[in-house]
mmCIF file of C-alpha atoms and ligand atoms in Angstrom:
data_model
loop_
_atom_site.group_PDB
_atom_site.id
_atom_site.type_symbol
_atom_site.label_atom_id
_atom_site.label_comp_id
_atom_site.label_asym_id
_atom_site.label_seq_id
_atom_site.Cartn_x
_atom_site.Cartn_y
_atom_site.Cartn_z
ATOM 1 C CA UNK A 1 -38.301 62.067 -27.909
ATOM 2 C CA UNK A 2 -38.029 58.937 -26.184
ATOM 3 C CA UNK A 3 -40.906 56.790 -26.886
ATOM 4 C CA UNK A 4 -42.698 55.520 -23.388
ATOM 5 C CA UNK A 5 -42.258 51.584 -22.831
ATOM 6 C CA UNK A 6 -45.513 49.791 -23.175
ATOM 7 C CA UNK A 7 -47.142 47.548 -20.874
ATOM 8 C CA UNK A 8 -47.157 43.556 -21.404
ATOM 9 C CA UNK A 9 -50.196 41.710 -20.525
ATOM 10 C CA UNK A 10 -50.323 38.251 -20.578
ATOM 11 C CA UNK A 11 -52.941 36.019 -20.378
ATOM 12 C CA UNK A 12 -52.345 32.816 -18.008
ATOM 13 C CA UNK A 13 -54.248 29.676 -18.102
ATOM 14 C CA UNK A 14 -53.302 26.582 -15.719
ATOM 15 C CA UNK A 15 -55.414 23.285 -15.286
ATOM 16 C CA UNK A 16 -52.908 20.666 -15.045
ATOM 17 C CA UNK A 17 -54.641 18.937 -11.920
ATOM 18 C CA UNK A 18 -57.827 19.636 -10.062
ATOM 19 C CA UNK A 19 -57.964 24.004 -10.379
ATOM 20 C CA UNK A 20 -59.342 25.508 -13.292
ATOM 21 C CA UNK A 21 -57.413 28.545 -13.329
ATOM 22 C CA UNK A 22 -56.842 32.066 -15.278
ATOM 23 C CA UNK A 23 -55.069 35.639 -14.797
ATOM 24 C CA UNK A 24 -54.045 38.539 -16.272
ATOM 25 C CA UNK A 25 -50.313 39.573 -15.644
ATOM 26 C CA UNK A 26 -48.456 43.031 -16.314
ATOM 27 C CA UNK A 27 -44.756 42.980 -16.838
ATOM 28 C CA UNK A 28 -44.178 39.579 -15.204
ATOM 29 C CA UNK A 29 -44.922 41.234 -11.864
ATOM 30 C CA UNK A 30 -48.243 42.829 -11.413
ATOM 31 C CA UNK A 31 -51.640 40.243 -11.402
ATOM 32 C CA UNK A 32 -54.434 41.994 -12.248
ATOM 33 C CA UNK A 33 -56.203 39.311 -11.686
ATOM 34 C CA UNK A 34 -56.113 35.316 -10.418
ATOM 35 C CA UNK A 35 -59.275 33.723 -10.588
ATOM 36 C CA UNK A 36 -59.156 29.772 -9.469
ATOM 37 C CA UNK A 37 -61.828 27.158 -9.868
ATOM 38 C CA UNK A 38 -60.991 24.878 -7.104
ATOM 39 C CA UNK A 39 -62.463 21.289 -7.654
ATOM 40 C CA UNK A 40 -61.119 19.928 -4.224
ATOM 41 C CA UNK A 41 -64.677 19.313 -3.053
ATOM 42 C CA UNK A 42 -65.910 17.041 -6.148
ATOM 43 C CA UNK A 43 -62.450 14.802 -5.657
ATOM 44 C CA UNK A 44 -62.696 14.702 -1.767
ATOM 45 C CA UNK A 45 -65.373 11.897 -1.903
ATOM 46 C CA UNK A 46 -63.123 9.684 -3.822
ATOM 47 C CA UNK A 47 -60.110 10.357 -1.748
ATOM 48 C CA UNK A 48 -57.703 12.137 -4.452
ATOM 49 C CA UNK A 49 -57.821 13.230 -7.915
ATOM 50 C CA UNK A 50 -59.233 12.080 -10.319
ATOM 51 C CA UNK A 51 -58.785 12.551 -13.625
ATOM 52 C CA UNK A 52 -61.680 12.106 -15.924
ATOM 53 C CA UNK A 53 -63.805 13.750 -13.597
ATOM 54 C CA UNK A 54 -60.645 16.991 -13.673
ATOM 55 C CA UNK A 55 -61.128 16.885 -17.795
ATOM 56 C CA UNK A 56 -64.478 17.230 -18.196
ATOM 57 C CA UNK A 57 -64.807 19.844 -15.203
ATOM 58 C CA UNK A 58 -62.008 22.391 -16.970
ATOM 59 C CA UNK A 59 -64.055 21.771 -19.982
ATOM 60 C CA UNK A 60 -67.012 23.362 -18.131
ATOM 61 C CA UNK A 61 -65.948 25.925 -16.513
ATOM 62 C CA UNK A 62 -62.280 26.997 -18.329
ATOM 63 C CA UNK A 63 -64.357 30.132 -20.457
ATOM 64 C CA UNK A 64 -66.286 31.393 -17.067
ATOM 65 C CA UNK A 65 -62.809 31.517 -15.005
ATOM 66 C CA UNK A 66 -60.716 33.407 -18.425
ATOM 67 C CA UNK A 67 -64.201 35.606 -18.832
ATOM 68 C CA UNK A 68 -63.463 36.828 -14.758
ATOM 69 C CA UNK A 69 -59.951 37.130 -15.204
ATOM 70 C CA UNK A 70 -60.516 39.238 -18.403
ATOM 71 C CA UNK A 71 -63.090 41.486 -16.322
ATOM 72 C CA UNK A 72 -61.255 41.821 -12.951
ATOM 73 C CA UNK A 73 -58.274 42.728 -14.633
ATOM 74 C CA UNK A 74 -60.114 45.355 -16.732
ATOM 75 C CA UNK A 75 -58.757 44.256 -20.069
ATOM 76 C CA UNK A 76 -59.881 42.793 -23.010
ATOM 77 C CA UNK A 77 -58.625 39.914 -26.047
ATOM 78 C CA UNK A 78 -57.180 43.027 -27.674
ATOM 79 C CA UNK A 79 -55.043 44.314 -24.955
ATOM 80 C CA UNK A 80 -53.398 41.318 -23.823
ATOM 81 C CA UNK A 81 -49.645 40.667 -25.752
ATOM 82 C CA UNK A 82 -49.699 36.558 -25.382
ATOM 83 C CA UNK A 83 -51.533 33.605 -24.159
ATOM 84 C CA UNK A 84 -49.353 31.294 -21.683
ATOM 85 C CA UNK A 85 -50.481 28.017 -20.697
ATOM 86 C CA UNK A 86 -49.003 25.122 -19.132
ATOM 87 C CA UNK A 87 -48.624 22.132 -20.786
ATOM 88 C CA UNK A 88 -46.801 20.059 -18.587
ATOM 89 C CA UNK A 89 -46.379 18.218 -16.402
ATOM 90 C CA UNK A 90 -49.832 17.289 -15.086
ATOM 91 C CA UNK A 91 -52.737 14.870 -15.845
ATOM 92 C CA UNK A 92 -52.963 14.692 -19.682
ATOM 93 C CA UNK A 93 -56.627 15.226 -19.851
ATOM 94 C CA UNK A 94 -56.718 18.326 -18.025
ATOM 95 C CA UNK A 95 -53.107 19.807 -19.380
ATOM 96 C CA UNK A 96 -55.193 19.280 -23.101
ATOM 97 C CA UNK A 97 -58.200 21.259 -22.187
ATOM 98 C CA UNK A 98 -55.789 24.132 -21.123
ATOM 99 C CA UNK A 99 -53.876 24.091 -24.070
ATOM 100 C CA UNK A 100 -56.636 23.473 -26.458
ATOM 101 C CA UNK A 101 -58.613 26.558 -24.892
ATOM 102 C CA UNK A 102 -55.179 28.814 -25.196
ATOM 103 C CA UNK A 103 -54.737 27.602 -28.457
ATOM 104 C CA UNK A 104 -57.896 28.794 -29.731
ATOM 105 C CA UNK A 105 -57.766 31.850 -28.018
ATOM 106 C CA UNK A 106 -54.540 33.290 -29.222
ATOM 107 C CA UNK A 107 -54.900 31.653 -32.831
ATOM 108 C CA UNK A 108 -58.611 33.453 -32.617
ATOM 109 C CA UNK A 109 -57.240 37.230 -31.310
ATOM 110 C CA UNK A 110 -53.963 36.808 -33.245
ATOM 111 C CA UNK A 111 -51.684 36.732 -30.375
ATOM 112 C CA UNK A 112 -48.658 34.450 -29.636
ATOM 113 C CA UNK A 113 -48.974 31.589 -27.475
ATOM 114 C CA UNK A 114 -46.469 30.415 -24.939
ATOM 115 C CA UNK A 115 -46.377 27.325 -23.373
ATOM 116 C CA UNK A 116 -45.254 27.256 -19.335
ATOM 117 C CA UNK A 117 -43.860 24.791 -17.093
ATOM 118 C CA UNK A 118 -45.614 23.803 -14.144
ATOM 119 C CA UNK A 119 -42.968 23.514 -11.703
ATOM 120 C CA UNK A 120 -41.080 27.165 -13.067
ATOM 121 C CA UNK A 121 -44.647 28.706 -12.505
ATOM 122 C CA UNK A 122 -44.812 27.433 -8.983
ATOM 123 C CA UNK A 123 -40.940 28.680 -8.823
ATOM 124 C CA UNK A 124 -41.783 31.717 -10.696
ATOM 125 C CA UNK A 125 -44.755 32.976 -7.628
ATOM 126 C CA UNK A 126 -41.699 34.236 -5.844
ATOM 127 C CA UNK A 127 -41.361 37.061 -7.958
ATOM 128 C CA UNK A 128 -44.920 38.028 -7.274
ATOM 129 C CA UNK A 129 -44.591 39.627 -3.837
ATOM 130 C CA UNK A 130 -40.362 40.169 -3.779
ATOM 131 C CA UNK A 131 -40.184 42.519 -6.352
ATOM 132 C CA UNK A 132 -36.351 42.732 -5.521
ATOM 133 C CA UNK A 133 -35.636 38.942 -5.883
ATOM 134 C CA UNK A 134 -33.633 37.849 -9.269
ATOM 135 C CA UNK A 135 -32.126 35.140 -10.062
ATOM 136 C CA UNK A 136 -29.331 33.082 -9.009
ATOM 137 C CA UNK A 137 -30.943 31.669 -6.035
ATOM 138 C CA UNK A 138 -31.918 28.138 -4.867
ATOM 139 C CA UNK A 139 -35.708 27.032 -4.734
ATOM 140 C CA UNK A 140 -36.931 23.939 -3.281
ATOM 141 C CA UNK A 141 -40.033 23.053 -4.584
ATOM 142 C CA UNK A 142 -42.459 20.535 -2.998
ATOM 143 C CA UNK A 143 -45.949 20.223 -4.271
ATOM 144 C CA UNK A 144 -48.533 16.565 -4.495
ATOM 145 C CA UNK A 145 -46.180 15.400 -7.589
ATOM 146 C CA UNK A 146 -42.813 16.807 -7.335
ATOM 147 C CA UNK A 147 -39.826 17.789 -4.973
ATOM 148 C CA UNK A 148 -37.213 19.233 -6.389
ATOM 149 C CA UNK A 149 -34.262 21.306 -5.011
ATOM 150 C CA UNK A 150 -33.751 23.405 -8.265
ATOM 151 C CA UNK A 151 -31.070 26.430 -9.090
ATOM 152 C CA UNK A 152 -32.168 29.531 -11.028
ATOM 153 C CA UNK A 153 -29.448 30.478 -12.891
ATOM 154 C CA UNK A 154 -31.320 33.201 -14.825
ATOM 155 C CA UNK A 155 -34.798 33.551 -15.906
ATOM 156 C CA UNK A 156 -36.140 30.388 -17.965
ATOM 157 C CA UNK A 157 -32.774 28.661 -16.695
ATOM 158 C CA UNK A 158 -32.730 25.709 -14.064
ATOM 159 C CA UNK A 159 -30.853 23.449 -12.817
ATOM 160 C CA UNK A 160 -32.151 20.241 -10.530
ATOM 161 C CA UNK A 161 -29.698 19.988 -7.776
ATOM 162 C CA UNK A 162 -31.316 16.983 -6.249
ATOM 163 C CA UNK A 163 -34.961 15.237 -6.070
ATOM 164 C CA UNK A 164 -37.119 12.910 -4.134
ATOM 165 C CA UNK A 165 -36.128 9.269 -4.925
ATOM 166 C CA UNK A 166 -39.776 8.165 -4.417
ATOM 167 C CA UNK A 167 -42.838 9.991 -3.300
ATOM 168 C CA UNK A 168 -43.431 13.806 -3.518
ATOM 169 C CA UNK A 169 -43.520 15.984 -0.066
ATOM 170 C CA UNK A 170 -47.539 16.594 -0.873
ATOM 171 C CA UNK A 171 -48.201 12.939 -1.716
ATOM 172 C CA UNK A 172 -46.474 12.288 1.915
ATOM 173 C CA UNK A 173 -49.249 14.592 3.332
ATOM 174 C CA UNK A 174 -51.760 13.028 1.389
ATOM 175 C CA UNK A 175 -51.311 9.494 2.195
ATOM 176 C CA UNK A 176 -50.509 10.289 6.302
ATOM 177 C CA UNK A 177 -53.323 12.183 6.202
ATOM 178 C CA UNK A 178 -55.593 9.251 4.616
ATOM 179 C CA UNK A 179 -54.274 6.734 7.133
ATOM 180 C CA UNK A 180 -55.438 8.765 10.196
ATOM 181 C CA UNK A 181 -58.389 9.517 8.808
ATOM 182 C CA UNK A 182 -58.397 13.144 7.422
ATOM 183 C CA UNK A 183 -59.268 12.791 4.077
ATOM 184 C CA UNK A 184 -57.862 14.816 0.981
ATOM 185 C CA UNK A 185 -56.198 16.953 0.597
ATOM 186 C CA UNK A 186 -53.772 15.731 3.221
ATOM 187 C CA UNK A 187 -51.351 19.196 3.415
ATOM 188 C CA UNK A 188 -54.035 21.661 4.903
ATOM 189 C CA UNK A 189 -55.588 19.319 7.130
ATOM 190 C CA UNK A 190 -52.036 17.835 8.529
ATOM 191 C CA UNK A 191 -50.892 21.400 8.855
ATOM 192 C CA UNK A 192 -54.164 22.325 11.028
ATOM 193 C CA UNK A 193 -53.945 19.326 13.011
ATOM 194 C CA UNK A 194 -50.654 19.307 13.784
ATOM 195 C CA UNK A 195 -50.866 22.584 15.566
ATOM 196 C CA UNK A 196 -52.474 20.644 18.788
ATOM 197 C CA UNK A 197 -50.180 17.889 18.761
ATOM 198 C CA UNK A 198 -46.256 17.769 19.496
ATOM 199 C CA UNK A 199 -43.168 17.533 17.187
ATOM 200 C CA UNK A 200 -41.561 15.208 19.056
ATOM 201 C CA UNK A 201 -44.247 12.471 20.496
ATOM 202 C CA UNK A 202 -43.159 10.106 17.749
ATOM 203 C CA UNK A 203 -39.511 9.843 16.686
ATOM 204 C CA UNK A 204 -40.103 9.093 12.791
ATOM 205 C CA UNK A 205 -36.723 8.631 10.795
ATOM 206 C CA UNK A 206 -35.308 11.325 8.758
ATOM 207 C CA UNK A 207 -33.990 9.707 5.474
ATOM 208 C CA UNK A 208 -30.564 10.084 3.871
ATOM 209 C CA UNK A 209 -29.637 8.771 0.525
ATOM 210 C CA UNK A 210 -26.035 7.998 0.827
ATOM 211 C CA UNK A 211 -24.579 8.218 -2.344
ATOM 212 C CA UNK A 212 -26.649 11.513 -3.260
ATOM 213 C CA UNK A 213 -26.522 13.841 -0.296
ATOM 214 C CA UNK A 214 -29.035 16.666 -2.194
ATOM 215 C CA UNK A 215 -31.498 13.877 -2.678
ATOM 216 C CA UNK A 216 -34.251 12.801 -0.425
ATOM 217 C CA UNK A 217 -36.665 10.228 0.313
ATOM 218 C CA UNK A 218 -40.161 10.054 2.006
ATOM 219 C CA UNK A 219 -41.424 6.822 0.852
ATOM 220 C CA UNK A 220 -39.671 5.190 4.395
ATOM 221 C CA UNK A 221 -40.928 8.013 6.607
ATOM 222 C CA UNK A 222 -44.741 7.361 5.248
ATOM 223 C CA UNK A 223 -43.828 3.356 5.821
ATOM 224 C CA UNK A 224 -42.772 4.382 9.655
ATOM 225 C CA UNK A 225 -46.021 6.319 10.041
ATOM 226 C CA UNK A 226 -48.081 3.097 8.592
ATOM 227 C CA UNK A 227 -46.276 0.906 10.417
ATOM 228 C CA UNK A 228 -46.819 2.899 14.046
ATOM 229 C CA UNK A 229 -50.460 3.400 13.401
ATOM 230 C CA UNK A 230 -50.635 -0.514 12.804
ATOM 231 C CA UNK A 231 -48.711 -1.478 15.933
ATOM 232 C CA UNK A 232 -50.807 1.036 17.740
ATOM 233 C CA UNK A 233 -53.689 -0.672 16.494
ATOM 234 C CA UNK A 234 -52.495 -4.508 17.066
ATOM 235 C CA UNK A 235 -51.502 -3.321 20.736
ATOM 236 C CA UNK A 236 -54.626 -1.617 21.506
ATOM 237 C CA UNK A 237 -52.831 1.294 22.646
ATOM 238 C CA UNK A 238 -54.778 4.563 21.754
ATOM 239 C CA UNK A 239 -53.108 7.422 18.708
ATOM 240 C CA UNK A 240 -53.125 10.585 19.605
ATOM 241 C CA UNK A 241 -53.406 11.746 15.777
ATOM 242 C CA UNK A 242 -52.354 15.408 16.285
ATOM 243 C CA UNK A 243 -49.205 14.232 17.813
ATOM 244 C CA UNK A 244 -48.994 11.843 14.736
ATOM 245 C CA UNK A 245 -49.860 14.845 12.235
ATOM 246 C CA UNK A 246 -47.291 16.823 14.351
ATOM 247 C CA UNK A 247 -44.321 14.003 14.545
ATOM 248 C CA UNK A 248 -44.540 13.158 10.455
ATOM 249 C CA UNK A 249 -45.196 17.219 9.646
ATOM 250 C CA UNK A 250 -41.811 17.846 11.665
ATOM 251 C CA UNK A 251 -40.121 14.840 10.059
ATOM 252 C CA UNK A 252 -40.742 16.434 6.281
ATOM 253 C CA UNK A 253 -40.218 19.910 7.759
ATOM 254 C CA UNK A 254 -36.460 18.811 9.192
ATOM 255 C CA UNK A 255 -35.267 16.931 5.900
ATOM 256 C CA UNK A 256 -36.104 19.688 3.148
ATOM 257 C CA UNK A 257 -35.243 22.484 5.237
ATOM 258 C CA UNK A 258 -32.030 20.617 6.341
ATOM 259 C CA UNK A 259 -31.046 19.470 2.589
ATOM 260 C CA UNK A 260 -31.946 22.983 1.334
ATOM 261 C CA UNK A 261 -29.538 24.843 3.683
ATOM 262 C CA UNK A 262 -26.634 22.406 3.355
ATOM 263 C CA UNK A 263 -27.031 22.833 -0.920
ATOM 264 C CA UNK A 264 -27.143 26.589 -0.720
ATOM 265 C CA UNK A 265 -24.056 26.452 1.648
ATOM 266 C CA UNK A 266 -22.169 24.237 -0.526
ATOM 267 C CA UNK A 267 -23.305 26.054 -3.951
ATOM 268 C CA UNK A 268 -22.289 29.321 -1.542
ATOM 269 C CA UNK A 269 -25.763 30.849 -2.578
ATOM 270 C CA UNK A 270 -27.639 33.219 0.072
ATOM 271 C CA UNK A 271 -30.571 33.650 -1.692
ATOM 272 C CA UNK A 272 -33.523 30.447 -0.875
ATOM 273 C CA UNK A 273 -36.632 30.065 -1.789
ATOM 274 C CA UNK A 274 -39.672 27.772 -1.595
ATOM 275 C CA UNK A 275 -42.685 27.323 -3.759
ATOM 276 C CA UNK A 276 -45.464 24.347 -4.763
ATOM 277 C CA UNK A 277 -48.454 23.625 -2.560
ATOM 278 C CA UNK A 278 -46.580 21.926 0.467
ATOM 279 C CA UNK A 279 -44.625 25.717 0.951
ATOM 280 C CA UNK A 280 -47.836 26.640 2.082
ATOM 281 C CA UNK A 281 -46.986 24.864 5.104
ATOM 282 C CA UNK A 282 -47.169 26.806 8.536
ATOM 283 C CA UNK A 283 -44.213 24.451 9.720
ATOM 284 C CA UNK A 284 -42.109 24.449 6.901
ATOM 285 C CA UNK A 285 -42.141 28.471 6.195
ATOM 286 C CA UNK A 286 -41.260 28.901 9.842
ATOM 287 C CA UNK A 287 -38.379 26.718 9.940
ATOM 288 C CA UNK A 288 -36.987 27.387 6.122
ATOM 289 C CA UNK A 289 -36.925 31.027 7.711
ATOM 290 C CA UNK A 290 -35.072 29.935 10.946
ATOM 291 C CA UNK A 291 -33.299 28.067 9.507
ATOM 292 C CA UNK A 292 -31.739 30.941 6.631
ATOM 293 C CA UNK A 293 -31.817 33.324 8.928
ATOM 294 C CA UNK A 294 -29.390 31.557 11.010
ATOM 295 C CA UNK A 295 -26.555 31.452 8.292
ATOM 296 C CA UNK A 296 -27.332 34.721 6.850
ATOM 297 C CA UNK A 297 -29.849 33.662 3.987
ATOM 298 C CA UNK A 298 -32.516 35.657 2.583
ATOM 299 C CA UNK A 299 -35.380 33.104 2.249
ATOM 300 C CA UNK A 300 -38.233 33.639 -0.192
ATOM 301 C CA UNK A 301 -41.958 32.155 0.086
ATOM 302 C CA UNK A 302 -44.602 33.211 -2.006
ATOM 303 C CA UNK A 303 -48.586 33.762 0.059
ATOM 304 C CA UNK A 304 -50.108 30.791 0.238
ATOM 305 C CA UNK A 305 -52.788 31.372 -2.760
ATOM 306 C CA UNK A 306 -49.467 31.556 -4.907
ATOM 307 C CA UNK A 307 -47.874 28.169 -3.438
ATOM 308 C CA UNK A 308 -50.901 25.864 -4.559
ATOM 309 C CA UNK A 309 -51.714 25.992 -8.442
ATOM 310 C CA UNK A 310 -52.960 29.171 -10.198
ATOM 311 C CA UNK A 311 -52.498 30.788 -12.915
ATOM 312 C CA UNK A 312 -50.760 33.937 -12.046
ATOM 313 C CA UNK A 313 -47.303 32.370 -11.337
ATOM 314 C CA UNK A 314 -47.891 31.042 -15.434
ATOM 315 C CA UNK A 315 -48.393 34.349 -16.041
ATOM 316 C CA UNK A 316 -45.207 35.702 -14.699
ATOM 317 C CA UNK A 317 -42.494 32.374 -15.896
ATOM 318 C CA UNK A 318 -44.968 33.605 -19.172
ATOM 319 C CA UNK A 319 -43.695 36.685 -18.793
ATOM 320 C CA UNK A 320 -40.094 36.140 -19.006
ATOM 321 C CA UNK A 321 -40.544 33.443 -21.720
ATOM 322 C CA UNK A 322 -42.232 35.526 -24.064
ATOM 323 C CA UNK A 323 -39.631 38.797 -23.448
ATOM 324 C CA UNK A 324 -36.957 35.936 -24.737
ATOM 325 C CA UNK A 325 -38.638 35.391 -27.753
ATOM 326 C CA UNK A 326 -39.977 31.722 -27.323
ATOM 327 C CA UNK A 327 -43.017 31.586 -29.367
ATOM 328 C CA UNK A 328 -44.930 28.211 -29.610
ATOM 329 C CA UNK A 329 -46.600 26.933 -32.881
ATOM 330 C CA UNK A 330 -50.134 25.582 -33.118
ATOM 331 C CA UNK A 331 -49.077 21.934 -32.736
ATOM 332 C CA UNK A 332 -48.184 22.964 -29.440
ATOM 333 C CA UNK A 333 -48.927 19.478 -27.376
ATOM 334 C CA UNK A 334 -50.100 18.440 -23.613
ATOM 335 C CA UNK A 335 -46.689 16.535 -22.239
ATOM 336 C CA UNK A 336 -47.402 14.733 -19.105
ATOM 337 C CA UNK A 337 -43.755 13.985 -17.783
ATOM 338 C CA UNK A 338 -42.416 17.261 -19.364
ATOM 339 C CA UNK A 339 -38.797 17.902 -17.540
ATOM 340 C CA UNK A 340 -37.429 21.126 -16.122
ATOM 341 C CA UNK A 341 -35.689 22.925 -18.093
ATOM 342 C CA UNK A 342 -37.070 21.149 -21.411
ATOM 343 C CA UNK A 343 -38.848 22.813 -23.848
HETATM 344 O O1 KG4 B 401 -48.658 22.604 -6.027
HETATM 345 P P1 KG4 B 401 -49.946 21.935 -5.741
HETATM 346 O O2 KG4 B 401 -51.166 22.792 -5.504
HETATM 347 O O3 KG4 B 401 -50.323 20.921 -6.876
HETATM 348 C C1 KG4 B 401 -49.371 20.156 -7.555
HETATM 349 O O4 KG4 B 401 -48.734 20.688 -8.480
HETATM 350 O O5 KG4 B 401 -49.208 18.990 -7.123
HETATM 351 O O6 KG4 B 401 -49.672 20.988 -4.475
HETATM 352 C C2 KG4 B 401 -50.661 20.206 -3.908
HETATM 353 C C3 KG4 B 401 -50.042 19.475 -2.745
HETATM 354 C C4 KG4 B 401 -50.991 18.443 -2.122
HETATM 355 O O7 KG4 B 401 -50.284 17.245 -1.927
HETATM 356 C C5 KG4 B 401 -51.373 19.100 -0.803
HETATM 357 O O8 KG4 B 401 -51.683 18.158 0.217
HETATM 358 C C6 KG4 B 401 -50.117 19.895 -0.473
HETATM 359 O O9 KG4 B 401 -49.695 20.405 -1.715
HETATM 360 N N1 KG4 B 401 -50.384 21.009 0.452
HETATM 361 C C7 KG4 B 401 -49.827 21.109 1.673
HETATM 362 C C8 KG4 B 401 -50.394 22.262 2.277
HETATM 363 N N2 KG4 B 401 -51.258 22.828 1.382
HETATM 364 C C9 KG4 B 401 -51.235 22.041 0.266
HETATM 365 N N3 KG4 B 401 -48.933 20.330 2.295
HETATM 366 C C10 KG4 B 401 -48.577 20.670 3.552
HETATM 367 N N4 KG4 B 401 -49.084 21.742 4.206
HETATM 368 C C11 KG4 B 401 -49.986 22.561 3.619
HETATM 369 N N5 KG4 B 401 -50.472 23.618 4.272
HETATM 370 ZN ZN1 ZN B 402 -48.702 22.515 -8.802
#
């Protein structure tokens, strides 16, 4: 008799910026649960992150978010197959407390621990909701630290087609969003405020890198934005800031939507995708989708709960991690500037 395939649970814990998060996965697809700890509201006051403040708040409240994800999900220690955790690339103090708390726990039940990426969790949340997609297929991801046009070759297998030469899409948002007064985080509020305003008041430049044509840069368009709002000021000419959140949104809307579309034609992929916090973006999703549509793509976004950190999409690049085999030891560390792809 053929024996029945068994469930695998894994465990997911993520806190490698300001959300203290935890879930229970089945078979790389299913959450059972995704409980996040957002500490947005303690950083807000000092205008972004920051870090000590991230360390010791995981520290308080990492067992209370892995107790709810245990109960939601109806499990216990016993049923879960492995603990995942990321442990890079992030804010060393709060990667640690993740991967000191998954450490325990899986030396403690007897499981096997598996340490995550960041960035192939926030690529992994596609898989949540298309239960279809596979790889190949092109992802850009944009989030506060990284943009990165990456190919999935398989599962667990990337390749960075091209990158930001300077600031991330999210820090873009952040800073913009500071300068006009909107405080952080800059990507919701920009988004919100730029629905009032119009795309083209403000012609802000588009950046190409000339030598790299899959690379981009948004260091010069936050520099145009300064620079305006200064002149504006000197000139005593009044901003209209939703036309300013409008202008720069459309400006980082055109470039990775435009550099994403020319890679997939040239790499003659059809499948795109988009993940990280800024593909929560009301203007981005809508043009990405355009955009595919238009040369016969199927484009891929994850809900918005699975663009911004959590511990689900852990769970699932977990998932296919652990079905390979890749086991990690006790020594397992917290690596800051850990690359895709590196292990
Ligand atoms: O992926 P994420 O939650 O954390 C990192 O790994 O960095 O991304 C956070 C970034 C922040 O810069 C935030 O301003 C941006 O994502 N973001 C957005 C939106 N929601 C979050 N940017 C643009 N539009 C949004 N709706
Ligand atoms: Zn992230």
């Amino acid at each position: 008799m053929e024996q029945e395939k068994k469930d695998v649970l894994i465990l997911a814990i993520e806190t490698s910026c300001d959300e203290t998060a935890a879930a229970v996965v089945k078979n790389g697809r299913d959450i059972l649960s995704n409980i996040i700890y957002t500490q947005i509201k303690l950083h807000t006051v000092f205008g972004g992150v920051v870090p000590e403040i991230a360390s010791r708040k995981h520290i308080e409240k990492i067992n209370p978010v892995i107790e709810a994800a245990l109960e939601e999900a109806g499990v216990t220690l016993d049923d879960i197959d492995a603990v995942a955790v990321t442990y890079g690339p992030g804010l060393v103090g709060a990667l640690l407390t993740g991967v000191a708390e998954a450490k325990a726990i899986a030396f403690g039940a007897g499981k096997p621990l598996v340490g995550v990426h960041h960035i192939e969790g926030h690529i992994s949340a596609n898989y949540i909701e298309h239960k279809e997609l596979e790889p190949p297929f092109l992802c850009m991801v944009a989030s506060g630290g990284h943009s990165h046009l990456v190919m999935v070759k398989d599962y667990g297998e990337y390749e960075i087609i091209g990158r930001t030469r300077d600031d991330a899409a999210g820090e873009a948002f952040d800073k913009v969003a500071r300068a006009i007064g909107l405080g952080y985080p800059g990507g919701p509020k920009i988004d919100k405020l730029a629905r009032e305003g119009n795309p083209k008041a403000i012609t802000f430049p588009r950046a190409k890198i000339s030598d790299s044509p899959d690379d981009f840069s948004f260091s010069g368009l936050k520099s145009a934005v300064l620079n305006y709002l200064n002149h504006c000021e000197m000139k005593n000419i009044p901003v209209n800031r939703a036309d300013v959140a409008a202008s720069f949104q459309q400006a980082v809307t055109d470039v990775l939507t435009e550099h994403t579309v020319a890679a997939a034609k040239r790499l003659g992929i059809n499948r795109v995708a988009i993940a990280g916090g800024v593909a929560s973006n009301s203007s981005l999703r809508g043009q990405m989708k355009e955009a595919c549509e238009k040369n016969g793509m199927t484009f891929y976004y994850p809900s918005p709960v699975y663009c911004t950190d959590n511990a689900a999409m852990i769970g699932v690049a977990g998932y296919y991690e652990y079905i390979k085999g890749v086991r990690d030891g006790w020594d397992l560390n917290a690596v800051p500037n850990l690359k895709i792809g590196e292990r």
